[in-house]
Amino acid sequence: MKKIIFITAAASIISMSSAFAKTEGNYGSVAVLYNRIELSQLDSGSNTSKTTNSAGMGLGYKHAFNFDGIFVAPGVFGERTNIKSSINDVNEVSLKYRYGFRADVGYDIEDDLAVYLTGGMAFMNTKTVTLDGTIDHRTKNAPFYGVGISHEYSKKTSFFLEYQTQSYSLAAAGENSRVKIDNNIVKVGLNYKF
């Protein structure tokens, strides 16, 4: 009797695992972003900080390779962040665009559900305007990391929710003055498999 139960259970597991929808192939994505940045003055003796929220949009592409339910998906992305904020001797900090490359490592939990870790390098188009009118345009790069979950809606489409975080600093007015930027991003989007 135990052999029959074991064989039946093994057959069920094998048939169930073959029914799993694999995260593999080419994916294009579109997402709505919620950005939250915290600016902190890095001068000695100063602990001034300010938090600003903003919405944006993003596009992405990735190609997923699947190994028995575990997938690796390298890709690229571009985002319009539209963040403006100010602190102390910096009149304004603007972060207009964010783009870069990424890699997701995840697991297909069920037929239509996957979880993953993400990380990569992002390049930010920044602009600082100091109180004396000095304008500084830069492209700043910094690593990021995060987590995500994806739910398959059909064979071609899936929805995802993702959280990313990154930190970097920019030059500010004054000698050896810098502003630290902590950027937290929540993405809600749609993947299309092609």
PDB file of C-alpha atoms in Angstrom, residues 37-131:
ATOM      1  CA  ILE A  37      13.974  60.110  -2.160  1.00  0.00           C
ATOM      2  CA  GLU A  38      15.580  61.333   1.018  1.00  0.00           C
ATOM      3  CA  LEU A  39      18.216  64.058   0.715  1.00  0.00           C
ATOM      4  CA  SER A  40      20.730  64.301   3.560  1.00  0.00           C
ATOM      5  CA  GLN A  41      23.417  66.960   3.959  1.00  0.00           C
ATOM      6  CA  LEU A  42      26.798  65.252   4.457  1.00  0.00           C
ATOM      7  CA  ASP A  43      28.641  68.211   5.981  1.00  0.00           C
ATOM      8  CA  SER A  44      30.132  67.614   9.403  1.00  0.00           C
ATOM      9  CA  GLY A  45      27.798  68.720  12.150  1.00  0.00           C
ATOM     10  CA  SER A  46      24.743  68.819   9.863  1.00  0.00           C
ATOM     11  CA  ASN A  47      21.927  66.284  10.083  1.00  0.00           C
ATOM     12  CA  THR A  48      19.420  68.034   7.858  1.00  0.00           C
ATOM     13  CA  SER A  49      17.314  65.760   5.667  1.00  0.00           C
ATOM     14  CA  LYS A  50      14.237  66.070   3.483  1.00  0.00           C
ATOM     15  CA  THR A  51      11.964  63.460   1.889  1.00  0.00           C
ATOM     16  CA  THR A  52      10.220  63.934  -1.465  1.00  0.00           C
ATOM     17  CA  ASN A  53       7.802  61.656  -3.353  1.00  0.00           C
ATOM     18  CA  SER A  54       7.141  61.500  -7.074  1.00  0.00           C
ATOM     19  CA  ALA A  55       5.542  59.325  -9.741  1.00  0.00           C
ATOM     20  CA  GLY A  56       7.100  58.207 -13.020  1.00  0.00           C
ATOM     21  CA  MET A  57       7.023  55.637 -15.806  1.00  0.00           C
ATOM     22  CA  GLY A  58       9.433  52.987 -17.050  1.00  0.00           C
ATOM     23  CA  LEU A  59      10.123  50.545 -19.885  1.00  0.00           C
ATOM     24  CA  GLY A  60      12.248  47.423 -19.800  1.00  0.00           C
ATOM     25  CA  TYR A  61      13.440  44.340 -21.628  1.00  0.00           C
ATOM     26  CA  LYS A  62      14.825  41.071 -20.256  1.00  0.00           C
ATOM     27  CA  HIS A  63      15.563  37.548 -21.418  1.00  0.00           C
ATOM     28  CA  ALA A  64      14.958  34.777 -18.885  1.00  0.00           C
ATOM     29  CA  PHE A  65      16.794  31.449 -18.758  1.00  0.00           C
ATOM     30  CA  ASN A  66      15.046  28.745 -16.705  1.00  0.00           C
ATOM     31  CA  PHE A  67      16.717  25.830 -14.905  1.00  0.00           C
ATOM     32  CA  ASP A  68      14.024  23.563 -13.365  1.00  0.00           C
ATOM     33  CA  GLY A  69      12.004  26.450 -11.922  1.00  0.00           C
ATOM     34  CA  ILE A  70      14.951  28.674 -11.034  1.00  0.00           C
ATOM     35  CA  PHE A  71      15.448  31.508 -13.515  1.00  0.00           C
ATOM     36  CA  VAL A  72      18.077  34.113 -14.323  1.00  0.00           C
ATOM     37  CA  ALA A  73      16.920  37.128 -16.353  1.00  0.00           C
ATOM     38  CA  PRO A  74      19.423  39.782 -17.466  1.00  0.00           C
ATOM     39  CA  GLY A  75      17.967  42.936 -18.988  1.00  0.00           C
ATOM     40  CA  VAL A  76      17.935  46.692 -19.514  1.00  0.00           C
ATOM     41  CA  PHE A  77      15.561  49.461 -18.413  1.00  0.00           C
ATOM     42  CA  GLY A  78      14.805  53.164 -18.802  1.00  0.00           C
ATOM     43  CA  GLU A  79      12.676  55.310 -16.491  1.00  0.00           C
ATOM     44  CA  ARG A  80      11.401  58.870 -16.313  1.00  0.00           C
ATOM     45  CA  THR A  81      11.536  59.705 -12.598  1.00  0.00           C
ATOM     46  CA  ASN A  82      10.564  63.428 -12.456  1.00  0.00           C
ATOM     47  CA  ILE A  83      11.903  64.111  -8.938  1.00  0.00           C
ATOM     48  CA  LYS A  84      12.727  67.623  -7.698  1.00  0.00           C
ATOM     49  CA  SER A  85      13.734  68.522  -4.171  1.00  0.00           C
ATOM     50  CA  SER A  86      15.925  70.974  -2.240  1.00  0.00           C
ATOM     51  CA  ILE A  87      17.985  71.062   0.946  1.00  0.00           C
ATOM     52  CA  ASN A  88      20.186  73.666   2.707  1.00  0.00           C
ATOM     53  CA  ASP A  89      22.729  75.213   0.338  1.00  0.00           C
ATOM     54  CA  VAL A  90      21.440  73.318  -2.698  1.00  0.00           C
ATOM     55  CA  ASN A  91      18.514  75.220  -4.139  1.00  0.00           C
ATOM     56  CA  GLU A  92      17.280  72.295  -6.213  1.00  0.00           C
ATOM     57  CA  VAL A  93      18.153  68.685  -7.037  1.00  0.00           C
ATOM     58  CA  SER A  94      16.435  67.212 -10.112  1.00  0.00           C
ATOM     59  CA  LEU A  95      16.535  63.559 -11.127  1.00  0.00           C
ATOM     60  CA  LYS A  96      14.910  63.313 -14.542  1.00  0.00           C
ATOM     61  CA  TYR A  97      15.922  59.938 -15.962  1.00  0.00           C
ATOM     62  CA  ARG A  98      17.191  56.616 -14.675  1.00  0.00           C
ATOM     63  CA  TYR A  99      18.433  53.853 -16.965  1.00  0.00           C
ATOM     64  CA  GLY A 100      20.762  50.885 -16.786  1.00  0.00           C
ATOM     65  CA  PHE A 101      21.111  47.139 -16.722  1.00  0.00           C
ATOM     66  CA  ARG A 102      19.806  44.557 -14.285  1.00  0.00           C
ATOM     67  CA  ALA A 103      19.633  40.840 -13.546  1.00  0.00           C
ATOM     68  CA  ASP A 104      16.811  39.003 -11.807  1.00  0.00           C
ATOM     69  CA  VAL A 105      17.298  35.655 -10.045  1.00  0.00           C
ATOM     70  CA  GLY A 106      14.077  33.958  -9.041  1.00  0.00           C
ATOM     71  CA  TYR A 107      11.936  30.896  -8.554  1.00  0.00           C
ATOM     72  CA  ASP A 108       8.636  29.804 -10.120  1.00  0.00           C
ATOM     73  CA  ILE A 109       6.591  28.966  -7.015  1.00  0.00           C
ATOM     74  CA  GLU A 110       3.373  27.933  -8.791  1.00  0.00           C
ATOM     75  CA  ASP A 111       1.895  27.794 -12.293  1.00  0.00           C
ATOM     76  CA  ASP A 112       1.317  31.522 -12.278  1.00  0.00           C
ATOM     77  CA  LEU A 113       3.479  32.913  -9.456  1.00  0.00           C
ATOM     78  CA  ALA A 114       7.191  33.737  -9.259  1.00  0.00           C
ATOM     79  CA  VAL A 115       9.401  35.590  -6.766  1.00  0.00           C
ATOM     80  CA  TYR A 116      12.789  37.096  -7.528  1.00  0.00           C
ATOM     81  CA  LEU A 117      15.706  39.180  -6.335  1.00  0.00           C
ATOM     82  CA  THR A 118      16.923  41.942  -8.621  1.00  0.00           C
ATOM     83  CA  GLY A 119      20.082  43.994  -8.812  1.00  0.00           C
ATOM     84  CA  GLY A 120      22.153  45.989 -11.235  1.00  0.00           C
ATOM     85  CA  MET A 121      23.641  49.354 -12.113  1.00  0.00           C
ATOM     86  CA  ALA A 122      21.531  52.458 -12.692  1.00  0.00           C
ATOM     87  CA  PHE A 123      22.639  55.713 -14.312  1.00  0.00           C
ATOM     88  CA  MET A 124      20.815  58.865 -13.179  1.00  0.00           C
ATOM     89  CA  ASN A 125      20.560  62.103 -15.164  1.00  0.00           C
ATOM     90  CA  THR A 126      20.945  64.706 -12.397  1.00  0.00           C
ATOM     91  CA  LYS A 127      20.880  68.486 -12.169  1.00  0.00           C
ATOM     92  CA  THR A 128      21.780  70.583  -9.120  1.00  0.00           C
ATOM     93  CA  VAL A 129      21.156  74.309  -8.831  1.00  0.00           C
ATOM     94  CA  THR A 130      22.834  76.057  -5.890  1.00  0.00           C
ATOM     95  CA  LEU A 131      21.647  79.236  -4.193  1.00  0.00           C
TER      96      LEU A 131
END
